XYZ file of C-alpha atoms in Angstrom:
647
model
C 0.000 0.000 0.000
C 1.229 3.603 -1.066
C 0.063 6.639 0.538
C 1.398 9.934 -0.439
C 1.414 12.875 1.797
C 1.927 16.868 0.528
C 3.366 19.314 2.409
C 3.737 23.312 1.092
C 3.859 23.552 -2.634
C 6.250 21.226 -3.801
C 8.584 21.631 -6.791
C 7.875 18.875 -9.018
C 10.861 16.427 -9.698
C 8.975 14.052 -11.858
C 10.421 11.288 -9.665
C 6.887 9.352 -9.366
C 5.188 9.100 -12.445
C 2.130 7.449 -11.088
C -0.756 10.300 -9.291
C -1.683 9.414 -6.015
C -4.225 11.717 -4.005
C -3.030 13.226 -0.870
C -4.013 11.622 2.439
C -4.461 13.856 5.417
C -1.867 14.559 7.746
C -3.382 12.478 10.591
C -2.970 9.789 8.740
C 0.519 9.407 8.340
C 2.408 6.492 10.462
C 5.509 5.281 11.606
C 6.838 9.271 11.961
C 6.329 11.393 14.252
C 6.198 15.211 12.561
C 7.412 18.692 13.880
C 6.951 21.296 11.885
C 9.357 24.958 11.524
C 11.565 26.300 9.065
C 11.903 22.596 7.949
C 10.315 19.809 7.483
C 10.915 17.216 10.817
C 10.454 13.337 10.788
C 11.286 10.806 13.324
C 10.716 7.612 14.078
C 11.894 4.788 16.627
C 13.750 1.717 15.102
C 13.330 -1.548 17.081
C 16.656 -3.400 18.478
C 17.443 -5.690 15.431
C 15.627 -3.356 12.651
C 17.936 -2.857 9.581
C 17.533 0.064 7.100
C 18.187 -0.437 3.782
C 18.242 2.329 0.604
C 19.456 5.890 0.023
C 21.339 5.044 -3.227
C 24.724 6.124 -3.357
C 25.999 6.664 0.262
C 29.035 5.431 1.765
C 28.857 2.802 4.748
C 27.624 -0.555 3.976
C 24.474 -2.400 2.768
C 23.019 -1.424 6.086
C 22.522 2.236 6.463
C 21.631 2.526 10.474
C 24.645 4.107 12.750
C 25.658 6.534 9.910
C 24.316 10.142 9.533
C 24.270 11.210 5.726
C 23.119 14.165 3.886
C 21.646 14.556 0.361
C 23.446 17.073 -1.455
C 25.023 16.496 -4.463
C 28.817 17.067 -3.800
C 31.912 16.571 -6.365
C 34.347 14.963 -3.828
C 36.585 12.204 -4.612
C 37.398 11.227 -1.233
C 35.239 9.031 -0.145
C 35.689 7.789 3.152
C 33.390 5.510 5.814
C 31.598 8.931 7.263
C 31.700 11.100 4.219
C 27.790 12.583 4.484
C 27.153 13.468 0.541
C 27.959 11.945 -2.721
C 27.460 12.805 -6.652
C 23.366 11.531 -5.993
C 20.487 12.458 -3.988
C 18.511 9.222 -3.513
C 15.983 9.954 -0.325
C 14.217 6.281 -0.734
C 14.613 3.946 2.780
C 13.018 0.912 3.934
C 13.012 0.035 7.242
C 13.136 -3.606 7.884
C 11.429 -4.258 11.488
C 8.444 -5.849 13.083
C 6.084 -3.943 10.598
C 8.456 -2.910 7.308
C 7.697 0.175 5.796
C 9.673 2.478 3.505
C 9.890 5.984 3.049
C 10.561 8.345 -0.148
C 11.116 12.238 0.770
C 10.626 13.714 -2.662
C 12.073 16.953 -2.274
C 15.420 18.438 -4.403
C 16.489 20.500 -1.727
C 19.004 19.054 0.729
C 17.869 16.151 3.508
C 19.731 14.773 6.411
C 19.124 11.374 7.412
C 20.230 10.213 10.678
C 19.686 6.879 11.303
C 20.372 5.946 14.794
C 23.904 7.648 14.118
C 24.582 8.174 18.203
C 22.902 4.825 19.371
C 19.854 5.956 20.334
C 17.397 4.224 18.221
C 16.421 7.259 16.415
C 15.984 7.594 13.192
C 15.361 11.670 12.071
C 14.945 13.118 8.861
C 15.386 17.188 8.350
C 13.823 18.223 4.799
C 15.545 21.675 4.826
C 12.215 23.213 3.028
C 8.514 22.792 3.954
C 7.808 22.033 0.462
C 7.995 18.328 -0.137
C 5.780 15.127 -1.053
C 6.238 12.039 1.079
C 5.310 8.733 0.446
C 4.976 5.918 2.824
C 4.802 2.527 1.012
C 3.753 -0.605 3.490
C 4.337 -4.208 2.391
C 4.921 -7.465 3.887
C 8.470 -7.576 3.225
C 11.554 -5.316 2.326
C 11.947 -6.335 -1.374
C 8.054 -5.912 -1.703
C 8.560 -2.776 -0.917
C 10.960 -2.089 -3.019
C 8.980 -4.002 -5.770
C 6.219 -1.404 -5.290
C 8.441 1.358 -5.509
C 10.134 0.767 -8.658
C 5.945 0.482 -9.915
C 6.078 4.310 -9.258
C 9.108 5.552 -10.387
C 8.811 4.078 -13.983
C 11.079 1.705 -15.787
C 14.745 1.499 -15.966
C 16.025 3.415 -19.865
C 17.004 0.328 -21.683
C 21.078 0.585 -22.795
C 21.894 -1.075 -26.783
C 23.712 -4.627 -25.995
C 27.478 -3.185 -26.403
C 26.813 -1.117 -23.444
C 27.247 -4.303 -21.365
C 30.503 -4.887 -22.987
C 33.682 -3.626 -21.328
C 34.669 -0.665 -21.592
C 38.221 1.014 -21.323
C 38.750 4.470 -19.718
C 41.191 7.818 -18.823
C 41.330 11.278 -18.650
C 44.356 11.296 -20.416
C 43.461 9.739 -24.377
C 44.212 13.080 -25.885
C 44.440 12.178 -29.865
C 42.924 9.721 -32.363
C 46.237 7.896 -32.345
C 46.159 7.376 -27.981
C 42.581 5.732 -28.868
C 43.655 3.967 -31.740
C 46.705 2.578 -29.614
C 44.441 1.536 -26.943
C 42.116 -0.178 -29.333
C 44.994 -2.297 -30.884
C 47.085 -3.381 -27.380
C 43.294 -5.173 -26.261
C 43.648 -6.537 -29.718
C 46.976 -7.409 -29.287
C 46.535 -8.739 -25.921
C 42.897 -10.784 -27.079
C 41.353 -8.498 -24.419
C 37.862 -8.411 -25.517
C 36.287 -4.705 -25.858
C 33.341 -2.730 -26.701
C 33.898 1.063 -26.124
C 36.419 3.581 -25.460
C 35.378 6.595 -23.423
C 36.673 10.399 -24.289
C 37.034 12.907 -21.669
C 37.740 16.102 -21.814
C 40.916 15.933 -24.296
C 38.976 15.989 -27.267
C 37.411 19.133 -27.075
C 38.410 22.217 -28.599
C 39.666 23.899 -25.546
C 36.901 22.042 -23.161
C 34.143 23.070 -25.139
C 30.750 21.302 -24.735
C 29.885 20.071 -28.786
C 33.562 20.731 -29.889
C 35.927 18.649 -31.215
C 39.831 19.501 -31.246
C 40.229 19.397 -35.656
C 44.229 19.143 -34.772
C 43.883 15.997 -32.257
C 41.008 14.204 -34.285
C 40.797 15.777 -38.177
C 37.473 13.676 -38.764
C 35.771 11.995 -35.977
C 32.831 10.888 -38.429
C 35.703 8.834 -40.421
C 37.339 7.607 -36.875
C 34.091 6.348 -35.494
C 32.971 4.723 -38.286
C 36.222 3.304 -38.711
C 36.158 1.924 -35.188
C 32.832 0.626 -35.765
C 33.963 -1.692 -38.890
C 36.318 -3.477 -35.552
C 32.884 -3.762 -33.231
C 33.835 -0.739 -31.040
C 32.137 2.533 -29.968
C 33.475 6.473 -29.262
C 31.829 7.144 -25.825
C 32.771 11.167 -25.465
C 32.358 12.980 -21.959
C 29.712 16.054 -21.825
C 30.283 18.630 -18.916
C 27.195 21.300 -18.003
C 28.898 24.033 -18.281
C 29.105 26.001 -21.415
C 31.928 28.443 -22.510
C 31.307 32.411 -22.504
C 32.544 32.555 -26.207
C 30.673 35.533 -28.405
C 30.560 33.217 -32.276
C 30.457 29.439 -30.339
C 26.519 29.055 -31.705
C 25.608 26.915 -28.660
C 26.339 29.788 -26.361
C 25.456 32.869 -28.941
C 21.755 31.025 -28.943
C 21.827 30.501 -25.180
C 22.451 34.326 -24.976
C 19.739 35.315 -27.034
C 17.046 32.579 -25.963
C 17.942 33.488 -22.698
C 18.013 29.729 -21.779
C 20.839 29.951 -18.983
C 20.680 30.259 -15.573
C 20.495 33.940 -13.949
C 22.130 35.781 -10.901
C 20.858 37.898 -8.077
C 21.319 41.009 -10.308
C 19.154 39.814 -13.096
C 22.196 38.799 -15.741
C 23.763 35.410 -16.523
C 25.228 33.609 -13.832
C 29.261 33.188 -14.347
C 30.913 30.188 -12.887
C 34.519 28.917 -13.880
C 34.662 25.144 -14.838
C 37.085 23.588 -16.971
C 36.682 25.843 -20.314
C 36.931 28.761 -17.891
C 33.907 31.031 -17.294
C 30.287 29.251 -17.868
C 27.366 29.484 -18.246
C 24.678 26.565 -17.057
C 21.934 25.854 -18.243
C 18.701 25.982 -17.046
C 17.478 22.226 -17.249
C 14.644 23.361 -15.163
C 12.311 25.078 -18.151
C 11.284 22.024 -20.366
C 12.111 24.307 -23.584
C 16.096 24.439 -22.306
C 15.922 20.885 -21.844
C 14.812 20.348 -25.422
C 17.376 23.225 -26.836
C 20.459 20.838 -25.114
C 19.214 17.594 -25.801
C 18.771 19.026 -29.286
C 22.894 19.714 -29.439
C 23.506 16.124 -29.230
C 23.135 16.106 -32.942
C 26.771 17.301 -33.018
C 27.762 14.372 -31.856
C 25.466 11.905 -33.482
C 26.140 12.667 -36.885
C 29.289 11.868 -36.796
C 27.922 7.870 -35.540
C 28.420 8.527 -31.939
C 25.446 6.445 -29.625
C 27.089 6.878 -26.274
C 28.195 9.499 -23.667
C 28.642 10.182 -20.206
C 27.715 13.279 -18.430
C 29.883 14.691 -16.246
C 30.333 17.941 -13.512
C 26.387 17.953 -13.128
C 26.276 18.738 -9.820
C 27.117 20.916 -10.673
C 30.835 21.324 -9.627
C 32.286 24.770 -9.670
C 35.991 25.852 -9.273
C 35.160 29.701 -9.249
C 32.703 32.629 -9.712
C 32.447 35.681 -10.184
C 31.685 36.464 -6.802
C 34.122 34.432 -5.018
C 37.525 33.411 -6.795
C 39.700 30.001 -5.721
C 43.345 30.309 -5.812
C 43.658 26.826 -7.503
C 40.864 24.356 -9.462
C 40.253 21.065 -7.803
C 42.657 18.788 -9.353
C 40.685 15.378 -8.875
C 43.548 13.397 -10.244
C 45.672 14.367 -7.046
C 43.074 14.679 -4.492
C 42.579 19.167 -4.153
C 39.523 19.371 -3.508
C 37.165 21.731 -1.437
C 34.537 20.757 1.116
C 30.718 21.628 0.712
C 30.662 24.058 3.092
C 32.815 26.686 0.904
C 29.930 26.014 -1.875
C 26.922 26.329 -0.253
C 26.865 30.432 -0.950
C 27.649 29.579 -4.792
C 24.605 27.678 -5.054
C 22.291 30.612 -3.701
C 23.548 32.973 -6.098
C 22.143 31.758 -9.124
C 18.542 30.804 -9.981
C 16.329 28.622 -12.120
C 12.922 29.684 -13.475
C 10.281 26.606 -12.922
C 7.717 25.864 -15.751
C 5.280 26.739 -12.935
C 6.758 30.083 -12.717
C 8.437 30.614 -9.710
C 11.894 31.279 -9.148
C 14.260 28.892 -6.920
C 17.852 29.712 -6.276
C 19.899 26.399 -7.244
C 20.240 25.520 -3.493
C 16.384 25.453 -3.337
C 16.615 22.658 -6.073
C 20.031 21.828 -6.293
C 19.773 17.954 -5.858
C 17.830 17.988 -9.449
C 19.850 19.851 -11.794
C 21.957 16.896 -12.645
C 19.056 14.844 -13.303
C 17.460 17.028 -14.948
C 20.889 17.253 -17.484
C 20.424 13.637 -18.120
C 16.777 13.821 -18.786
C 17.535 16.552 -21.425
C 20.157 14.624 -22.791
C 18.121 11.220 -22.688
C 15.144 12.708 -24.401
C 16.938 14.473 -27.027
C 19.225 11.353 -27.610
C 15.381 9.404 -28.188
C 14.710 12.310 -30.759
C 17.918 12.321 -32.723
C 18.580 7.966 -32.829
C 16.538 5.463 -33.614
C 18.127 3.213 -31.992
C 18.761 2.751 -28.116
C 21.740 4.979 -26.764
C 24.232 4.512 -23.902
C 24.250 7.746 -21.374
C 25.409 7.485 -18.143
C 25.715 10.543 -15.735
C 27.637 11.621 -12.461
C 24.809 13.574 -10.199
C 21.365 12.059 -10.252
C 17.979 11.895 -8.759
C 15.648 9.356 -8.704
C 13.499 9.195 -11.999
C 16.528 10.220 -13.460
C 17.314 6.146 -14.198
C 14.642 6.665 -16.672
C 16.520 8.749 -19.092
C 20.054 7.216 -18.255
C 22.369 5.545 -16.198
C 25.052 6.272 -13.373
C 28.370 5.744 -12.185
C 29.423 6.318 -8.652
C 31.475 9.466 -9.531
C 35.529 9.671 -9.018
C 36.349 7.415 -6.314
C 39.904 5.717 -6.119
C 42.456 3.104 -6.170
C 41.475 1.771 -2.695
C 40.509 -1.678 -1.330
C 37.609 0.083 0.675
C 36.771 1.911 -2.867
C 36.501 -1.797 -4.085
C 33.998 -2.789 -0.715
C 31.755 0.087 -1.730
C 31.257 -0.796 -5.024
C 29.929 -4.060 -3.725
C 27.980 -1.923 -1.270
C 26.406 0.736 -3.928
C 24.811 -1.883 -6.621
C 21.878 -3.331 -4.705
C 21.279 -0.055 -3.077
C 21.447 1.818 -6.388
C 19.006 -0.658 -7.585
C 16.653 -0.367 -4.759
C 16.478 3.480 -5.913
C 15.635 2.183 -9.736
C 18.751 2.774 -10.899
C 19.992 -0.233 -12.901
C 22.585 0.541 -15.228
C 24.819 1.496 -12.672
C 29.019 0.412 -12.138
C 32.359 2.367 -10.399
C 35.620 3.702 -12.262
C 36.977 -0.240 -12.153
C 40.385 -0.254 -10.405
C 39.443 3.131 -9.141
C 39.950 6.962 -10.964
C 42.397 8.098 -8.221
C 45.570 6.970 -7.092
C 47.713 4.371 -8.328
C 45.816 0.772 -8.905
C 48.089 -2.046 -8.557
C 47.828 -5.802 -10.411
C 46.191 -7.395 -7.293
C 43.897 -4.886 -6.820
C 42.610 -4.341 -10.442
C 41.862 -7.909 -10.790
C 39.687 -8.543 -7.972
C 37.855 -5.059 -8.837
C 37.464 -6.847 -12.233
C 35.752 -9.913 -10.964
C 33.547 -7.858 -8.857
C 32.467 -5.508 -12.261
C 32.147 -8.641 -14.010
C 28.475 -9.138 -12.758
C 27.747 -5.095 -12.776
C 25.863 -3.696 -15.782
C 28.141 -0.426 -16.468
C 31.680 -2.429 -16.137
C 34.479 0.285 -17.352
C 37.746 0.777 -16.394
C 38.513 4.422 -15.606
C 41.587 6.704 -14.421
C 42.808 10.087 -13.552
C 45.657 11.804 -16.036
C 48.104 12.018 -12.799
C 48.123 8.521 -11.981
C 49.232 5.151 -13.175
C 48.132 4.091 -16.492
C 45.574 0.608 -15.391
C 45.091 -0.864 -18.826
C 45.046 -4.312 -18.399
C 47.522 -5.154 -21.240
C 50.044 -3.038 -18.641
C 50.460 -5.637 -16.322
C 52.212 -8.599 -16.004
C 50.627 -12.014 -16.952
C 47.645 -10.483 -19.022
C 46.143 -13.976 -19.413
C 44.992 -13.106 -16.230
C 43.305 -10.092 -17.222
C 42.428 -11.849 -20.379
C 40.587 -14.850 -18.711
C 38.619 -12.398 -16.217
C 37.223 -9.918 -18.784
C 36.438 -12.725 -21.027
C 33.977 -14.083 -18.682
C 32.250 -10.895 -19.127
C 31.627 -11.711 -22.580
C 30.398 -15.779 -21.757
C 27.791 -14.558 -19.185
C 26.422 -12.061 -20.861
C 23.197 -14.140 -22.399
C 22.347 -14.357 -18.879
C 23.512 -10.778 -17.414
C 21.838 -9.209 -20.612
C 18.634 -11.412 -20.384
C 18.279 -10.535 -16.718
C 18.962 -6.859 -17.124
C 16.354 -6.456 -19.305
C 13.721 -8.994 -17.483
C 14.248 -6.693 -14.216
C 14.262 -3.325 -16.331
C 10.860 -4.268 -17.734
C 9.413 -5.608 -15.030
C 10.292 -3.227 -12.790
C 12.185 -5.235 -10.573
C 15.839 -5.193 -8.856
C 18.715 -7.018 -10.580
C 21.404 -7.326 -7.493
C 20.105 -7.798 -4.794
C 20.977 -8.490 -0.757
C 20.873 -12.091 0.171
C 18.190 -11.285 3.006
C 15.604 -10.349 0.119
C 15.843 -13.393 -1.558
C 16.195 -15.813 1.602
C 13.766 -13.687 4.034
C 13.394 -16.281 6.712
C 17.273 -16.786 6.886
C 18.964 -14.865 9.926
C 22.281 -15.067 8.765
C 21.731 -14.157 5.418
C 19.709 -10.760 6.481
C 23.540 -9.455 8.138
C 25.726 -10.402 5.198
C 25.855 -7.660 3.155
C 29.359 -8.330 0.652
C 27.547 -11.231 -0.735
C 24.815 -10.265 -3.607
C 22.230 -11.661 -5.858
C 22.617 -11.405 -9.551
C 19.394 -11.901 -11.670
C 17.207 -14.677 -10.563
C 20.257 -17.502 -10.717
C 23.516 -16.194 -9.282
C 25.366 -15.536 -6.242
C 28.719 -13.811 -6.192
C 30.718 -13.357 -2.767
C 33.822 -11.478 -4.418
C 37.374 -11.247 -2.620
C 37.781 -7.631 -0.838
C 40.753 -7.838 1.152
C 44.017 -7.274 0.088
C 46.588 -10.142 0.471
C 44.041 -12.817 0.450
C 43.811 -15.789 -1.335
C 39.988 -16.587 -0.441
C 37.366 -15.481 2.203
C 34.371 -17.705 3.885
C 31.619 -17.844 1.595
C 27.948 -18.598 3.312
C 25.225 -20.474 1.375
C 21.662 -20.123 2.092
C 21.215 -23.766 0.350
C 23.158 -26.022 -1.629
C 24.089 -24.845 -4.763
C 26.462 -24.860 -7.946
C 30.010 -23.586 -6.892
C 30.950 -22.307 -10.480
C 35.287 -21.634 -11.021
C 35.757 -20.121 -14.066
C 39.587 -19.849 -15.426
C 41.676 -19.803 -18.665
C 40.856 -23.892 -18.906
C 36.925 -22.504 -18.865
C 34.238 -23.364 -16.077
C 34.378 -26.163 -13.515
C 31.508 -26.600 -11.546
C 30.929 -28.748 -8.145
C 27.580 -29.241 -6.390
C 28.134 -27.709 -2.505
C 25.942 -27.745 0.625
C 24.395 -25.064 2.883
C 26.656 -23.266 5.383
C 30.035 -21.608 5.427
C 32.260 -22.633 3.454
C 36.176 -21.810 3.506
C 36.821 -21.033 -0.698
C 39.810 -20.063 -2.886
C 39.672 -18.053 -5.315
C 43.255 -17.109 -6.779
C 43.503 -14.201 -8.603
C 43.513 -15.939 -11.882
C 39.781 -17.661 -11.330
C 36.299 -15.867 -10.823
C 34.444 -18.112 -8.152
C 30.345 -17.593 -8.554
C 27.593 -19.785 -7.244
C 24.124 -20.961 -9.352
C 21.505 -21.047 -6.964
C 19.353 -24.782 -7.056
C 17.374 -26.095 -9.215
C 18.672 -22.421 -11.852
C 20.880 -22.094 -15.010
C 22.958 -19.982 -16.422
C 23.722 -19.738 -20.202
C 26.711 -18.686 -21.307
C 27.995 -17.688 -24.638
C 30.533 -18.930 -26.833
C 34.284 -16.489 -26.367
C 34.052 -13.407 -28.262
C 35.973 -10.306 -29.103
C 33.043 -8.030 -28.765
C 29.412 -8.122 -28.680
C 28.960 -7.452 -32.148
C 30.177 -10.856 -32.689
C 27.573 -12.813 -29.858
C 24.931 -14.507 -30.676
C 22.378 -13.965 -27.245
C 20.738 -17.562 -28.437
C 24.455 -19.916 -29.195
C 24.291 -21.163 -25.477
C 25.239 -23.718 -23.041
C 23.929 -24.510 -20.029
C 25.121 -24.212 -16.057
C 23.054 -25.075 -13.795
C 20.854 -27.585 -11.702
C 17.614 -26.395 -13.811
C 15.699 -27.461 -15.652
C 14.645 -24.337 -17.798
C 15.345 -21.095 -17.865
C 13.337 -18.164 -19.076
C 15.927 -16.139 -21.722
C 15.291 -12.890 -22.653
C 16.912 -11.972 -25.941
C 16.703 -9.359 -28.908
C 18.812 -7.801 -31.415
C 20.276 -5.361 -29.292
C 19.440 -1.645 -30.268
C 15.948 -1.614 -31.353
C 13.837 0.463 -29.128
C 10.456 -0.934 -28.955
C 11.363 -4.273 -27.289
C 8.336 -5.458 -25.213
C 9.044 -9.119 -22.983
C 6.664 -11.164 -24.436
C 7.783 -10.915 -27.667
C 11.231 -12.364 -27.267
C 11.212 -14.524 -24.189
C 12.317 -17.818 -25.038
C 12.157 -20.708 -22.694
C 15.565 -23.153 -22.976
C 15.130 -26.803 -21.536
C 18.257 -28.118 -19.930
């Protein structure tokens, strides 16, 4: 059961897409509600309750003991009891004698303390009294989050090759860097399915640019790169360059479609082409004017991009000046709190009308970048697209997908990836992944591998790097038949990771998942939170710690220990219970639940070579409902292409 509850005159988000009438105040349970210059919810947790949700926050599966805040924040160091991230995702569900969850729909910023001094109290501060709430009851956690996902809408649908692997780094600064990159995975029989472009091949950081001297005729290089199976993924930032004859900014001017100060004119901000404007995504007609710009890059054959610096991140206005930009790649970086006046001095104009100073709203603009960018990437293809942003907001993973912004080269990095992915998904976001083998700091052989078998089983699996650190290509290290062997089982399990992406995306459900929502009755299972659920077959329980050589896996019930290594997959039947496992660095170690399969595809160099339906089968099943389709077309519906394999 949903019931939403309005408070003030809400901004709309377009987070639910469903219309609910609003119940009376009276009626709302399991907070207790104080009312003043914010919006005040508490609520007592019972001893053993767990709380699971808010997206992309640090800490682990398990959100109670940790305070955070929702405020989209570009900081790349993420440590244990860092309070805001690149997304605002305000959904909870608290898992207790009567489960309920809990979505604060509001853009403005949200603290969430969840029994952070021991107390048993879990508050949440809306800093507006403008908000929708909605309190969804169910019977158990994952129904609740089943019920959710029914109002938020479906998951945007990525082509096939955005499941491939993808190879990353600020850093790829010419057509020759990319073509070099594209030839070593060759070289080495690394399979590969895009290269991504950051800021390097502008002209000068310009948004819709490219640098003529760098890359003479991207049209020619990307079809070119296309003839080998692979894709040009280029970075877009939000800022665009004060430059009197660029025509993106000259019609900006005159449309008057950016973002205003205090004193009535445009808004300046420095980013990385210097002095910006942004635009405002909040008027619909902006949103169609940028999403419209994309056309610069699609006809030259580009289908894929990532949006970056959407928070947006700002290095300097023109009412306060930094002595130095933030320099990512070596960890300079300011806090929030030297932000917070940047963000009330420029405003957005609402379709309704009103006027909201980014602060107000400032959880949304990112989103609302990647709907602009999603919608006019629906206009200009006709095929699907790959987008994938940095800040987001729920409803947002209807337009695109995320990653979990520029983390780094750490073994707790690598824990919180694990951590992020069925959190992310409990917020609707699907297509989701980290920088693999982290974007800061130096990633080293041990490390990069086990962050590999972990991205193995995540939808957005792309390895990603700063310009000031060490180059993590996987052809760079020693024995690359190790790196060889782990990618490549990307490329075998993707019949299943592909048919189970798209079964969850159109059916609104979760693909990974905590343990406890698929064994609900199991005690043990409901406190492990570094094991996860893959699609309706798999288990994974990847290697975290550094040094290791295994880790104690627990099974819920016997299944199929699956070893996968250069001499292909071995597979032993195993009870229930803990089990002591080994997993060198040279094997990927998953489990097949009972009576499931798997299928898995024959080796490949990229997906433009797999055939979704040339399968064999792992597993104790005895059929297994396979989801396939060409791979770009955009009206794909489930019961047109669900096949059903007997073992």
């Amino acid at each position: 059961m949903i019931t939403k509850f309005s408070y003030g005159t809400p901004v709309e988000t377009f987070a639910v897409v469903k219309d609910f009438p609003s119940a009376g105040h009276e009626q709302l349970r399991h907070f207790s509600r104080k009312k003043g210059t914010v919006q005040y919810f508490t609520c007592m947790l019972g001893e053993e309750d767990i709380v699971y949700g808010l997206g992309e926050t640090m800490r682990g599966v398990n959100k109670r003991g940790g305070r955070y805040i929702s405020f989209n924040y570009d900081d790349p160091h993420h440590k244990d009891d860092m309070p805001s991230m690149y997304g605002a995702h305000n959904f909870l569900i608290v898992d207790g004698e009567e489960p309920f969850g809990a979505f604060f729909d509001t853009p403005s910023k949200v603290v969430f303390d969840i029994d952070s001094k021991g107390s048993g109290v879990l508050s949440v501060a809306c800093e507006t009294q403008d908000l929708r709430l909605y309190i969804i009851e169910g019977e158990t956690p994952y129904g609740i989050v089943k019920q959710f996902l029914g109002i938020i809408g479906r998951s945007f649908l990525p082509p096939l090759w955005a499941f491939g692997y993808g190879q990353s780094r600020w850093g790829y600064k010419t057509e020759r860097d990319i073509s070099r990159v594209a030839a070593k995975h060759e070289e080495a029989g690394i399979p590969l399915d895009y290269i991504c472009m950051d800021i390097d091949y502008m002209d000068r950081y310009i948004d819709f640019t490219v640098n003529k001297r760098r890359f003479p005729n991207m049209a020619g290089f990307s079809a070119k790169l296309k003839g080998k199976g692979l894709h040009l993924v280029p970075i877009v930032d939000a800022g665009i360059k004060i430059e009197p004859g660029n025509p993106v900014y000259s019609e900006g001017v005159e449309k008057e479609y950016f973002c205003k100060n205090h004193e009535g004119t445009f808004f300046k901000a420095e980013v990385w082409p210097g002095m910006t404007h942004f635009p405002d995504f909040f008027q619909e007609k902006v949103r169609r004017w940028f999403g419209d710009q994309y056309k610069f890059y699609t006809d030259s054959g580009l289908e894929g991009f990532w949006n970056d610096m959407n928070e947006p991140a700002i290095f300097s206005t023109e009412y306060r000046a930094k002595d130095t930009k933030p320099d990512v790649g070596r960890g300079d970086v300011d806090q929030p709190e030297r932000h917070i006046a940047d963000f009330k001095d420029f405003f957005h104009r609402l379709d309704d009308g009103r006027e909201k100073s980014n602060y107000e709203v400032h959880n949304l603009y990112g989103a609302l970048m990647t709907r602009a960018s999603g919608e006019g990437l629906g206009r200009l293809l006709d095929r699907r697209y790959l987008l994938f942003s940095r800040s987001s907001y729920i409803g947002a993973h209807r337009y695109g997908g995320i990653w979990t912004g520029d983390n780094a080269s750490t073994w707790e990095m690598l824990r919180q990836n694990v951590y992020h992915m069925p959190s992310l998904n409990m917020c609707g976001f699907l297509y989701s992944g980290a920088d693999t083998g982290g974007f800061g700091g130096n990633c080293d052989r041990e490390l990069l591998l086990r962050w590999l078998a972990v991205s193995v089983f995540t939808p957005l699996m792309r390895n990603h790097t700063a310009i000031f650190t060490r180059n993590q290509e996987c052809y760079r290290f020693r024995k690359v038949e190790d790196f060889r062997t782990v990618v490549s089982l990307r490329y075998r399990l993707l019949p299943y990771l592909y048919s189970e992406f798209m079964k969850a995306a159109l059916r609104q459900d979760m693909l990974i998942r905590p343990l406890a929502f698929d064994y609900p009755g199991d005690e043990k299972a409901r406190h492990i939170h570094d094991q996860l659920m893959v699609g309706e077959s798999v288990m994974i329980a990847p290697v975290l710690e550094k040094g290791v050589k295994g880790r104690v896996v627990y099974l819920p019930e016997p299944m199929t220990e699956v070893r996968w290594s250069s001499e292909g997959f071995t597979c032993i039947e195993v009870g229930a219970g803990e089990r002591t496992v080994m997993a060198p660095l040279h094997q990927v170690v998953f489990y097949i639940r009972k009576g499931k399969l798997v299928p898995v595809g024959k080796q490949v160099s990229n997906t433009s070579e797999l055939d979704l339906m040339d399968v064999e089968l792992l597993g104790t099943g005895t059929e297994y409902e396979q989801y396939a389709d060409d791979g770009y077309t955009k009206d794909c519906g489930l019961n047109r292409c669900v096949l059903r394999r007997k073992a």
